[in-house]
Amino acid sequence: MSVPIRMSNYFLRTLREDPSDAEVTSHRLLVRAGYIRRQAPGIFAWLPLGLKVKAKIETIIREEMAAAGAFEVHFPALLPREPYEITGRWDEYGDGLFRLQDRKGSDLLLAPTHEEVFTLMVKDLYNSYKDLPLSIFQIQDKYRDEARSRGGLLRGREFTMKDAYSFDYTDAGLDASYQAQRDAYERIFTRLGLEYVVVQADAGAMGGSKSEEFLHPTAVGEDTFVRSAGGYAANVEAFRTLVPAAIDFAGFPAAAVHDTPDTPTIQTLVHSANASQPRPDGRPWAAADTLKNVVLALVQPDGSREIVVIGLPGDREVDLKRVEVAFAPAEVEAANDGDFAKLAKVPGRPALVKGYIGPWSADGAMLGETSATGIRFLVDPRVVDGTEWITGANEHGRHVFGLVAGRDFVADGTVEAAEVRAGDPAPDGSGPVELARGMEIGHVFQLGRKYAESLGLKVLDENGKLVTVTMGSYGIGVTRALAVIAELNNDAKGLIWPKALAPFDVHVIATGRDEIVFETSEAVTALVEASGRDVLYDDRRKVSPGVKFGDAELIGIPTIVIVGRGAAEGIVELWDRRSGERTQVAVTELAAHFA
RNA sequence: CGGGGCGUAGCUCAGCUUGGUAGAGCGCUCGGUUUGGGACCGAGAGGUCGCAGGUUCGAAUCCUGUCGCCCCGACCA
């Protein structure tokens, strides 16, 4: 049985005022209530109260990992360079990696994630398909030198993560291991009281095939995702445009070039078109009738720079995050004057006319790898064959009208570059999507054979043949989840923990100075402890009731017992932190309440 | 990396415009009075005003540089 903690000597100091460096609610309250203290930007120390909550979250995770058949291990945070050198991540992680050297000058790193060493450990110990499937996990601190940490625990440079890895030798096995982890995640987040949306995620630089994120919908979230009433959900970066059917353009009128002076922007172009070239059927031209050609520069990891033009409906902006994903690992920048100048100087290539760029000219194709310019030209998936566009004629002050895709120009391919908007149709036909903000609290990932291949993890299969193992990787941000839970469970007075996660089950407050109050409090504390609950007992003499009430509300233990003016009659008060409801209870009946 | 804000006591801040020997509230220590919503009285401890240089008889205050922190954006399995 545990021993009740007495506040008179507990390692705890609450702050009367909000810390000046905290703005996000969870950060503010966790610091103020004495759960954490900042050490450096994005790096926090854990005080007893904070550790207790963190441990409760970890216990839930451990129970569900065990239920999913995963075994717990523990790797160091400090690791040698070599495994990360082999997989290329020593370089790929760039500035995001904390690197250091030992006295001999050997390179080490503080692990941002542990795929490499888990893979090597399995390689070390296992050789046969009979050993698989295997799922192992750890709860360990991760280190990422974020360009900007924010929101206290929401994005730190040191944070606690549960990372699990699965090992199979067949694709079907990976599917099953992945599903087992995914199911465990659903149970974990449900037990944590965290609402979540499972969204399709971009596989990105991890190089895997299937990936889903668990996002908690919240305004403080950093991800934008879409969802439809019909059940589709995806991170905007993974959203795929519903491609409309091609249109039969036989009999469409020929494209025609018109003077459109002073129309470098879509807005001015639409205005000019309506004024001087009204549509035959009388409908006004809209931005969506124009094809906007955006010039971007792709910077490859080796530093080389390529110009690419993206054609998209004029009413859509380019979403830089989506473009980054589309062109990964290259970085994407808006083309600068230098890029344009270079284009103009290449002999034999017509210069693009800024503001009047288009895929077509009277002299032939202007965009595309087989065109006069040789510039790569990708279009939005909505630009299907038979769609008609107003777009730049590659002459200053002139645009071409009725330019038909598939007849007058052909792109090198399509690209998911355009912004996603509320009301866009979901790709699976489940209806229009809405946009929402979410915080990533979990990520499940089919890595495939990428790591096993580069690190040489193979086993002998039933036929005695060496096969490369296929892997999954599964993460939960433990400290981030704690912050999100705090973000969700509070009021103007302080934190309000769910019963399953509170640092203590019951907070006993002695108010008043009569000895009977303290005697009764001791008895109540013992009684509640005897029921198997942890008690935080505010036994401070000389501290006024107002301070104790305020601290209790700030700390946020769900059930508070006030021992005070009714003590002499054997009456105490039960105070529910969440509802604020207070009820008088005789001490003799208290045991029944905590049965 | 770009934009904005801020560095003065353990915490939250004032003082800076207009230079003149460092302030408040809370917290902390001691004594006393108080005890159901952040009490009161008295006595204390606690600060190289982020750092460096400059101007000046004199700098928290003015000037230059520098370091750091927070927020927004970029970035970020």
XYZ file of C-alpha atoms (C1' of nucleotides) in Angstrom:
672
model
C 0.000 0.000 0.000
C 1.184 3.433 -0.829
C 1.918 6.147 1.660
C -0.106 9.350 1.457
C 1.853 12.332 0.243
C 1.786 15.336 2.554
C 1.903 18.688 0.849
C 3.785 20.228 3.762
C 6.905 18.481 2.527
C 6.141 17.420 -1.032
C 8.473 18.617 -3.763
C 5.951 20.960 -5.267
C 5.635 24.669 -5.733
C 2.673 26.158 -7.509
C 2.927 29.538 -9.129
C 0.454 32.231 -8.398
C 0.805 33.772 -11.817
C 1.168 32.477 -15.333
C 4.778 32.036 -16.371
C 5.693 34.747 -18.832
C 7.147 32.370 -21.404
C 4.062 30.157 -21.742
C 1.123 30.959 -23.954
C -0.446 27.647 -24.843
C -2.900 26.520 -22.134
C -1.319 23.147 -21.413
C 2.157 24.661 -21.132
C 0.934 27.462 -18.875
C -0.957 25.194 -16.513
C 1.587 22.376 -16.349
C 4.278 24.850 -15.329
C 2.063 26.798 -12.988
C 0.715 23.746 -11.222
C 4.218 22.359 -10.701
C 4.290 19.445 -13.174
C 7.206 20.538 -15.356
C 9.945 23.179 -15.514
C 11.708 24.453 -18.586
C 15.438 23.698 -18.862
C 16.162 25.007 -22.353
C 13.976 25.743 -25.369
C 11.873 22.659 -25.989
C 13.475 20.763 -23.102
C 11.697 20.189 -19.805
C 12.385 18.708 -16.402
C 9.675 16.572 -14.801
C 8.539 17.223 -11.256
C 6.823 14.564 -9.112
C 3.291 15.440 -10.206
C 4.226 15.426 -13.879
C 6.097 12.155 -13.591
C 3.074 10.496 -12.038
C 0.777 11.475 -14.901
C 3.378 10.487 -17.469
C 3.759 7.112 -15.777
C 0.009 6.509 -15.917
C -0.060 7.197 -19.637
C 2.896 4.884 -20.118
C 1.192 2.149 -18.134
C -1.835 2.263 -20.410
C 0.437 2.091 -23.434
C 2.397 -0.828 -21.967
C -0.772 -2.760 -21.219
C -2.063 -2.356 -24.745
C 1.308 -3.129 -26.306
C 1.402 -6.318 -24.287
C -2.134 -7.113 -25.412
C -0.956 -6.636 -29.000
C 1.848 -9.103 -28.399
C 4.718 -6.628 -28.430
C 7.701 -6.999 -26.109
C 9.290 -4.089 -24.337
C 12.976 -3.342 -24.790
C 15.086 -0.292 -24.189
C 17.756 1.235 -26.379
C 20.109 4.058 -25.507
C 19.303 7.554 -26.677
C 23.007 8.011 -27.369
C 23.957 5.998 -30.430
C 26.895 5.605 -32.804
C 26.872 7.190 -36.219
C 27.432 4.060 -38.299
C 23.935 2.571 -38.567
C 22.513 5.959 -39.484
C 25.329 6.427 -41.967
C 24.371 3.165 -43.670
C 20.728 4.123 -44.106
C 21.667 7.633 -45.159
C 19.818 9.313 -42.356
C 22.941 10.755 -40.745
C 22.895 13.188 -43.660
C 19.195 13.241 -44.532
C 18.206 14.437 -41.091
C 20.320 17.528 -41.620
C 20.158 20.122 -38.882
C 17.379 18.202 -37.165
C 19.868 15.760 -35.681
C 21.772 16.317 -32.444
C 25.313 15.162 -33.214
C 28.239 14.963 -30.855
C 31.685 13.443 -30.560
C 33.331 11.455 -27.828
C 36.877 12.059 -26.561
C 38.305 9.964 -29.356
C 36.500 12.031 -31.941
C 33.974 9.328 -32.815
C 30.648 10.642 -34.055
C 27.575 9.956 -31.979
C 23.998 11.128 -32.156
C 21.037 11.510 -29.890
C 18.484 9.330 -31.604
C 15.573 11.078 -33.302
C 13.998 7.629 -33.826
C 15.350 4.111 -33.603
C 14.608 2.108 -36.785
C 18.271 1.380 -37.429
C 19.208 -0.121 -34.082
C 15.995 -2.122 -33.752
C 16.659 -3.581 -37.177
C 20.248 -4.435 -36.257
C 19.218 -6.000 -32.965
C 16.851 -8.360 -34.742
C 19.533 -9.109 -37.320
C 21.862 -9.909 -34.442
C 19.555 -12.400 -32.782
C 17.249 -13.868 -35.433
C 17.935 -15.852 -38.591
C 14.800 -17.833 -39.297
C 11.262 -17.232 -40.482
C 10.237 -19.344 -37.489
C 11.156 -16.438 -35.228
C 8.723 -14.132 -37.007
C 6.463 -12.269 -36.696
C 8.020 -10.125 -34.001
C 6.890 -6.818 -32.552
C 9.070 -4.982 -30.055
C 8.752 -1.554 -28.561
C 10.322 0.878 -26.151
C 9.329 4.043 -24.343
C 12.302 6.314 -24.722
C 13.216 9.950 -25.069
C 13.789 11.184 -28.589
C 15.912 14.121 -29.641
C 15.247 16.377 -32.582
C 16.790 19.776 -32.972
C 13.591 21.427 -34.131
C 14.015 24.699 -35.938
C 11.359 26.000 -33.619
C 9.976 24.156 -30.657
C 6.634 25.455 -29.512
C 3.803 25.178 -27.045
C 5.776 23.622 -24.184
C 5.359 19.867 -24.478
C 3.462 20.070 -27.764
C 6.651 20.239 -29.824
C 9.820 19.749 -27.861
C 13.396 18.980 -28.783
C 13.429 16.213 -26.214
C 10.223 14.235 -25.936
C 9.108 10.821 -24.829
C 7.926 8.467 -27.501
C 6.610 4.947 -27.559
C 8.122 3.486 -30.679
C 7.293 -0.012 -31.832
C 8.691 -1.965 -34.757
C 7.307 -5.055 -36.409
C 9.235 -7.682 -38.349
C 7.649 -10.069 -40.849
C 8.847 -12.008 -43.838
C 5.667 -11.732 -45.896
C 3.551 -8.794 -46.986
C 0.485 -10.433 -45.463
C 2.361 -10.751 -42.203
C 3.203 -7.058 -42.270
C -0.445 -6.251 -42.893
C -1.425 -8.263 -39.828
C 1.270 -6.739 -37.616
C 0.295 -3.281 -38.798
C -3.348 -3.943 -38.064
C -2.530 -5.231 -34.573
C -0.676 -2.010 -33.762
C -3.388 0.114 -35.332
C -6.009 -1.648 -33.198
C -3.885 -1.140 -30.097
C -3.664 2.568 -30.895
C -7.411 2.824 -31.060
C -7.675 1.249 -27.616
C -4.915 3.423 -26.184
C -6.357 6.715 -27.355
C -9.816 5.683 -26.227
C -8.471 4.878 -22.765
C -6.622 8.194 -22.707
C -9.872 9.949 -23.483
C -8.404 11.432 -26.625
C -10.670 11.930 -29.586
C -8.828 10.975 -32.753
C -9.240 10.787 -36.484
C -7.245 8.234 -38.429
C -6.101 9.916 -41.607
C -4.190 8.716 -44.606
C -0.729 10.174 -44.388
C 2.017 10.827 -46.809
C 4.633 8.095 -46.793
C 7.221 10.783 -47.399
C 10.894 10.385 -46.760
C 10.355 7.250 -44.701
C 9.913 5.527 -48.015
C 7.209 3.112 -46.996
C 3.959 2.186 -48.608
C 1.064 2.548 -46.203
C 0.882 5.151 -43.513
C -1.832 6.521 -41.299
C -1.762 9.265 -38.710
C -3.848 9.515 -35.568
C -4.791 13.161 -35.351
C -6.515 14.740 -32.405
C -8.777 17.470 -33.758
C -7.760 20.696 -32.046
C -7.157 24.314 -32.934
C -3.615 24.123 -31.503
C -2.839 21.328 -33.957
C -0.147 21.694 -36.567
C -1.616 19.491 -39.271
C -4.478 20.271 -41.586
C -6.595 17.330 -42.578
C -9.761 16.745 -44.559
C -12.670 14.448 -43.926
C -15.924 13.650 -45.637
C -19.257 12.678 -44.172
C -18.790 9.372 -45.975
C -15.756 8.441 -43.901
C -12.777 9.578 -45.969
C -10.046 11.227 -43.934
C -6.590 12.306 -45.011
C -3.846 14.695 -44.158
C -3.988 17.451 -46.791
C -0.511 16.391 -47.837
C -1.859 12.954 -48.722
C -5.113 14.161 -50.292
C -5.640 12.971 -53.851
C -7.766 15.019 -56.215
C -10.820 13.316 -57.657
C -10.011 13.270 -61.366
C -12.944 14.307 -63.565
C -13.769 12.344 -66.698
C -12.140 13.453 -69.931
C -14.301 15.470 -72.300
C -14.735 14.739 -75.982
C -13.435 17.885 -77.615
C -14.378 17.027 -81.214
C -16.055 20.071 -82.657
C -14.678 22.491 -80.071
C -13.812 25.858 -81.610
C -10.170 26.560 -82.286
C -8.136 28.456 -79.747
C -7.776 32.163 -80.392
C -5.273 34.718 -79.161
C -6.612 38.026 -77.890
C -5.003 41.197 -76.653
C -5.325 41.421 -72.888
C -3.202 44.427 -71.971
C -2.078 44.894 -68.384
C -3.264 41.525 -67.110
C -0.351 40.027 -65.201
C -2.617 38.591 -62.496
C -5.570 36.224 -62.639
C -7.870 38.884 -61.258
C -6.974 41.447 -63.900
C -7.208 38.785 -66.587
C -10.726 37.720 -65.613
C -11.807 41.347 -65.529
C -10.313 42.023 -68.958
C -11.789 38.847 -70.446
C -15.290 39.719 -69.328
C -14.937 43.251 -70.657
C -13.475 42.491 -74.078
C -14.187 38.816 -74.836
C -17.562 37.897 -73.289
C -18.357 34.220 -73.452
C -20.825 33.327 -76.236
C -23.316 31.796 -73.809
C -23.297 34.915 -71.635
C -21.870 33.320 -68.482
C -19.100 35.449 -67.022
C -15.518 34.189 -67.056
C -14.226 33.164 -63.674
C -10.782 32.534 -62.244
C -11.483 28.815 -62.554
C -11.607 29.213 -66.345
C -7.998 30.305 -66.436
C -4.910 28.147 -66.339
C -2.334 29.628 -63.996
C 1.241 28.579 -64.706
C 3.443 28.800 -61.655
C 7.204 28.597 -62.034
C 8.931 26.739 -59.215
C 12.514 25.851 -58.535
C 13.314 22.358 -57.227
C 16.456 22.124 -55.174
C 17.682 18.541 -55.026
C 19.608 17.238 -51.994
C 22.803 17.417 -54.066
C 22.175 21.132 -54.548
C 21.184 21.036 -58.197
C 18.377 23.320 -59.255
C 15.628 22.481 -61.734
C 12.852 24.698 -63.017
C 9.399 23.215 -63.281
C 6.137 24.847 -64.307
C 2.870 23.809 -62.729
C -0.427 24.540 -64.478
C -3.464 24.747 -62.263
C -6.905 26.349 -62.296
C -6.563 30.078 -61.682
C -8.781 30.004 -58.620
C -6.371 27.676 -56.787
C -3.232 28.598 -54.918
C -0.219 26.330 -54.828
C 0.036 24.595 -51.442
C 3.767 24.545 -50.727
C 3.511 21.659 -48.290
C 1.739 19.512 -50.849
C 4.278 20.421 -53.499
C 7.134 19.535 -51.165
C 5.605 16.113 -50.694
C 5.054 15.712 -54.436
C 8.689 16.512 -55.215
C 10.375 15.010 -52.146
C 13.221 14.768 -51.410
C 13.744 17.977 -53.401
C 12.974 21.250 -51.701
C 10.668 23.640 -53.496
C 11.109 27.374 -53.809
C 9.360 30.002 -55.828
C 11.463 30.744 -58.894
C 13.477 33.903 -58.414
C 14.649 36.535 -60.882
C 17.874 34.617 -61.347
C 15.954 31.551 -62.502
C 13.997 33.625 -65.017
C 17.139 35.323 -66.219
C 18.808 31.968 -66.815
C 15.822 30.723 -68.773
C 16.005 33.750 -71.001
C 19.698 33.265 -71.674
C 19.710 29.651 -72.764
C 20.447 29.764 -76.497
C 17.712 28.356 -78.667
C 15.139 28.658 -75.946
C 12.460 31.321 -76.108
C 12.243 33.302 -72.911
C 9.116 32.880 -70.874
C 7.206 36.111 -70.514
C 6.536 36.620 -66.847
C 2.827 37.065 -66.233
C 1.902 35.616 -69.630
C 3.336 32.126 -69.398
C 1.423 29.322 -71.095
C 2.009 25.898 -72.657
C 1.113 27.048 -76.157
C 2.372 29.573 -78.664
C 1.776 30.287 -82.320
C 5.212 28.763 -82.940
C 4.489 25.530 -81.090
C 4.592 24.074 -77.592
C 6.349 26.239 -75.030
C 6.206 24.037 -71.945
C 7.030 20.394 -71.490
C 10.139 18.280 -71.826
C 9.655 17.850 -75.594
C 8.775 21.500 -76.211
C 10.980 24.306 -77.448
C 11.969 25.219 -73.911
C 12.341 21.704 -72.565
C 10.947 22.875 -69.232
C 9.127 20.216 -67.267
C 5.401 20.993 -67.228
C 3.028 19.325 -64.806
C -0.648 20.093 -64.413
C -3.270 19.795 -61.734
C -5.263 16.536 -62.086
C -8.360 18.587 -62.895
C -6.767 19.623 -66.173
C -8.043 16.567 -68.047
C -8.291 16.196 -71.801
C -11.061 18.313 -73.243
C -11.004 21.028 -70.615
C -10.826 24.542 -72.086
C -8.653 27.286 -70.672
C -7.670 30.896 -70.912
C -3.953 31.095 -70.438
C -0.855 33.105 -71.298
C 0.100 33.272 -74.950
C 3.780 33.788 -74.143
C 3.575 37.314 -75.467
C 3.397 40.385 -73.335
C -0.231 41.511 -72.948
C -1.775 38.569 -74.824
C -3.671 35.464 -73.751
C -5.013 32.515 -75.655
C -8.694 31.602 -75.202
C -10.306 28.211 -75.671
C -7.065 26.318 -75.312
C -8.020 22.652 -75.069
C -6.034 20.195 -73.004
C -5.105 17.115 -75.007
C -5.613 18.967 -78.290
C -3.616 22.197 -78.011
C -1.192 21.196 -75.294
C 0.020 18.113 -73.484
C 1.653 18.132 -70.059
C 4.445 15.859 -68.845
C 2.155 14.591 -66.132
C -0.026 15.649 -63.247
C 0.941 16.829 -59.783
C -0.902 17.291 -56.495
C 0.142 20.867 -55.981
C -3.080 22.819 -55.596
C -4.512 23.750 -52.244
C -7.309 21.565 -50.921
C -10.504 23.440 -50.202
C -13.576 22.677 -48.155
C -16.171 21.261 -50.500
C -13.684 19.459 -52.742
C -14.890 15.939 -53.508
C -13.210 13.089 -51.672
C -11.291 10.774 -54.028
C -13.257 7.735 -52.883
C -16.555 9.315 -53.885
C -17.734 9.700 -50.303
C -18.769 13.288 -50.768
C -17.377 16.761 -50.196
C -14.650 17.211 -47.596
C -14.317 19.639 -44.742
C -11.010 20.957 -43.427
C -9.907 20.759 -39.806
C -6.786 21.209 -37.713
C -5.305 18.316 -35.813
C -2.355 17.398 -33.637
C -0.516 14.231 -34.559
C -0.544 11.936 -31.530
C 0.251 8.686 -33.280
C 1.575 7.391 -36.556
C 1.507 3.857 -37.934
C 3.714 3.072 -40.842
C 4.463 0.180 -43.174
C 8.150 0.665 -43.785
C 8.486 -2.308 -46.071
C 11.975 -3.596 -46.758
C 13.863 -0.319 -46.930
C 15.684 -0.601 -43.599
C 16.016 -4.363 -43.639
C 17.577 -4.110 -47.082
C 20.119 -1.432 -46.312
C 21.094 -3.040 -43.008
C 20.981 -6.591 -44.339
C 18.248 -8.096 -42.174
C 17.350 -11.384 -43.853
C 15.987 -14.693 -42.639
C 15.722 -18.152 -44.149
C 12.182 -18.955 -45.251
C 10.412 -22.360 -45.402
C 12.362 -23.233 -48.548
C 15.708 -22.384 -47.082
C 15.947 -19.234 -49.159
C 17.175 -15.953 -47.762
C 14.420 -13.345 -47.774
C 14.542 -9.733 -46.705
C 12.388 -8.905 -43.729
C 9.577 -6.376 -44.082
C 9.013 -3.914 -41.270
C 6.521 -1.559 -39.736
C 7.150 1.360 -37.415
C 4.619 2.744 -34.985
C 4.924 5.810 -32.806
C 2.998 7.554 -30.068
C 4.158 10.868 -28.683
C 3.774 10.223 -24.963
C 4.639 13.675 -23.684
C 2.734 15.285 -26.518
C -0.309 13.169 -25.638
C 0.028 14.372 -22.055
C 0.030 17.967 -23.250
C -2.961 17.405 -25.504
C -4.839 15.792 -22.605
C -4.014 18.815 -20.435
C -5.091 21.047 -23.307
C -8.418 19.281 -23.297
C -9.036 18.982 -19.558
C -8.932 22.335 -17.806
C -10.899 25.412 -16.917
C -10.062 28.949 -15.856
C -8.919 27.686 -12.441
C -6.570 24.967 -13.573
C -6.217 21.384 -14.714
C -8.931 18.732 -14.441
C -7.461 15.261 -14.951
C -9.484 12.288 -16.100
C -9.664 9.775 -13.254
C -7.445 7.262 -15.021
C -4.587 9.746 -15.469
C -4.634 12.003 -12.427
C -1.404 12.121 -10.402
C -3.445 11.201 -7.321
C -6.944 9.822 -6.993
C -8.054 11.987 -4.098
C -6.920 15.318 -2.709
C -7.670 15.782 0.985
C -7.666 19.360 2.263
C -7.539 20.285 5.933
C -8.967 23.753 6.470
C -9.066 25.500 9.803
C -6.734 25.221 12.753
C -8.595 23.127 15.248
C -6.816 19.909 16.065
C -9.982 17.976 15.277
C -9.651 19.052 11.641
C -6.219 17.496 11.337
C -7.211 14.415 13.268
C -10.202 13.941 10.982
C -8.074 14.594 7.902
C -5.603 11.929 8.972
C -8.440 9.480 9.473
C -10.007 10.349 6.128
C -6.665 10.024 4.369
C -6.051 6.614 5.914
C -9.534 5.490 5.010
C -9.208 6.546 1.369
C -5.753 5.002 1.107
C -7.198 1.787 2.490
C -9.603 1.711 -0.440
C -6.574 1.476 -2.732
C -6.522 5.091 -3.845
C -3.561 7.436 -3.833
C -4.022 10.511 -1.694
C -2.422 13.917 -1.819
C -3.015 15.361 1.629
C -2.810 19.124 2.108
C -1.733 19.157 5.744
C -0.168 22.609 5.671
C -0.821 24.547 8.867
C -0.797 28.335 8.606
C -1.932 28.210 4.972
C -5.331 29.774 4.443
C -8.231 27.831 2.966
C -8.328 30.049 -0.101
C -4.772 29.088 -0.992
C -5.507 25.410 -0.525
C -8.653 25.560 -2.625
C -6.793 27.437 -5.319
C -3.943 24.914 -5.358
C -6.387 22.017 -5.485
C -8.121 23.532 -8.478
C -4.829 24.275 -10.178
C -3.423 20.772 -9.649
C -6.637 19.208 -10.884
C -7.054 15.972 -8.934
C -10.592 14.844 -9.795
C -11.918 14.221 -6.286
C -11.285 16.561 -3.365
C -12.283 15.975 0.236
C -12.559 19.138 2.308
C -12.194 18.644 6.023
C -13.109 21.799 7.931
C -15.954 23.352 9.752
C -18.012 20.155 9.919
C -15.144 18.102 11.306
C -16.301 18.295 14.898
C -19.641 16.782 13.857
C -17.916 14.161 11.720
C -18.979 15.813 8.478
C -16.683 16.398 5.494
C -17.317 17.706 2.037
C -16.807 15.839 -1.245
C -15.873 18.192 -4.063
C -15.901 17.072 -7.673
C -13.271 19.078 -9.507
C -14.884 18.704 -12.922
C -18.515 19.469 -12.085
C -17.725 21.732 -9.154
C -20.409 19.920 -7.186
C -19.919 19.704 -3.400
C -21.769 17.293 -1.172
C -21.731 16.859 2.599
C -20.859 13.385 3.743
C -20.473 11.889 7.191
C -17.045 10.402 7.762
C -18.765 7.206 8.785
C -20.293 6.981 5.302
C -17.113 7.893 3.486
C -15.951 4.308 3.184
C -19.061 3.546 1.145
C -18.184 6.339 -1.271
C -14.737 4.910 -1.769
C -15.804 1.292 -1.794
C 16.186 31.545 -41.907
C 12.317 35.951 -42.255
C 8.854 39.111 -39.142
C 7.392 40.846 -34.200
C 8.103 41.199 -28.872
C 11.048 40.814 -24.481
C 15.688 40.411 -21.091
C 15.496 44.638 -13.936
C 14.945 40.053 -6.867
C 12.768 33.023 -6.789
C 7.864 34.594 -9.744
C 4.846 38.540 -12.229
C 6.148 43.339 -13.422
C 7.085 49.039 -12.859
C 11.134 52.470 -13.596
C 13.916 53.973 -19.425
C 10.595 58.947 -23.207
C 13.286 63.641 -19.966
C 20.659 60.122 -17.103
C 21.447 61.655 -10.610
C 23.392 55.938 -5.488
C 17.426 49.960 -7.303
C 11.358 49.704 -6.828
C 6.231 47.203 -6.075
C 3.149 42.885 -5.411
C 3.621 37.786 -4.589
C 7.042 34.155 -2.620
C 11.010 33.223 1.265
C 13.066 33.852 6.936
C 11.866 35.390 12.201
C 8.003 37.041 15.896
C 2.843 37.805 16.736
C -2.424 37.879 15.370
C -5.609 35.151 11.835
C -8.061 30.272 9.257
C -14.288 27.949 4.282
C -11.951 31.357 -1.359
C -5.241 33.404 -2.705
C -5.384 37.243 5.538
C -2.833 41.071 8.667
C 1.062 43.697 11.713
C 6.256 44.211 12.710
C 11.342 42.907 11.555
C 14.565 40.765 7.704
C 17.246 38.115 3.608
C 17.498 38.556 -1.587
C 19.386 42.120 -7.696
C 27.166 42.669 -11.300
C 19.374 45.923 -14.172
C 21.514 39.490 -20.013
C 26.791 40.479 -21.608
C 30.703 43.703 -23.793
C 32.216 48.318 -25.343
C 31.183 53.583 -25.910
C 29.178 58.725 -24.578
C 29.009 61.358 -19.759
C 31.227 64.230 -13.691
C 27.457 60.321 -13.418
C 24.118 54.995 -17.347
C 18.849 50.206 -15.702
C 17.897 54.782 -18.632
C 21.459 57.353 -24.366
C 24.684 54.908 -28.565
C 27.139 50.465 -30.848
C 27.843 45.422 -30.803
C 26.689 40.724 -28.953
C 24.110 36.682 -26.461
C 19.560 34.660 -24.966
C 14.254 33.861 -24.589
C 9.003 33.980 -26.335
C 5.371 34.418 -30.375
C 4.044 34.166 -35.872
C 5.844 32.170 -40.450
C 9.359 28.936 -43.122
C 11.084 24.113 -41.512
C 9.554 19.528 -39.138
C 8.544 10.209 -40.109
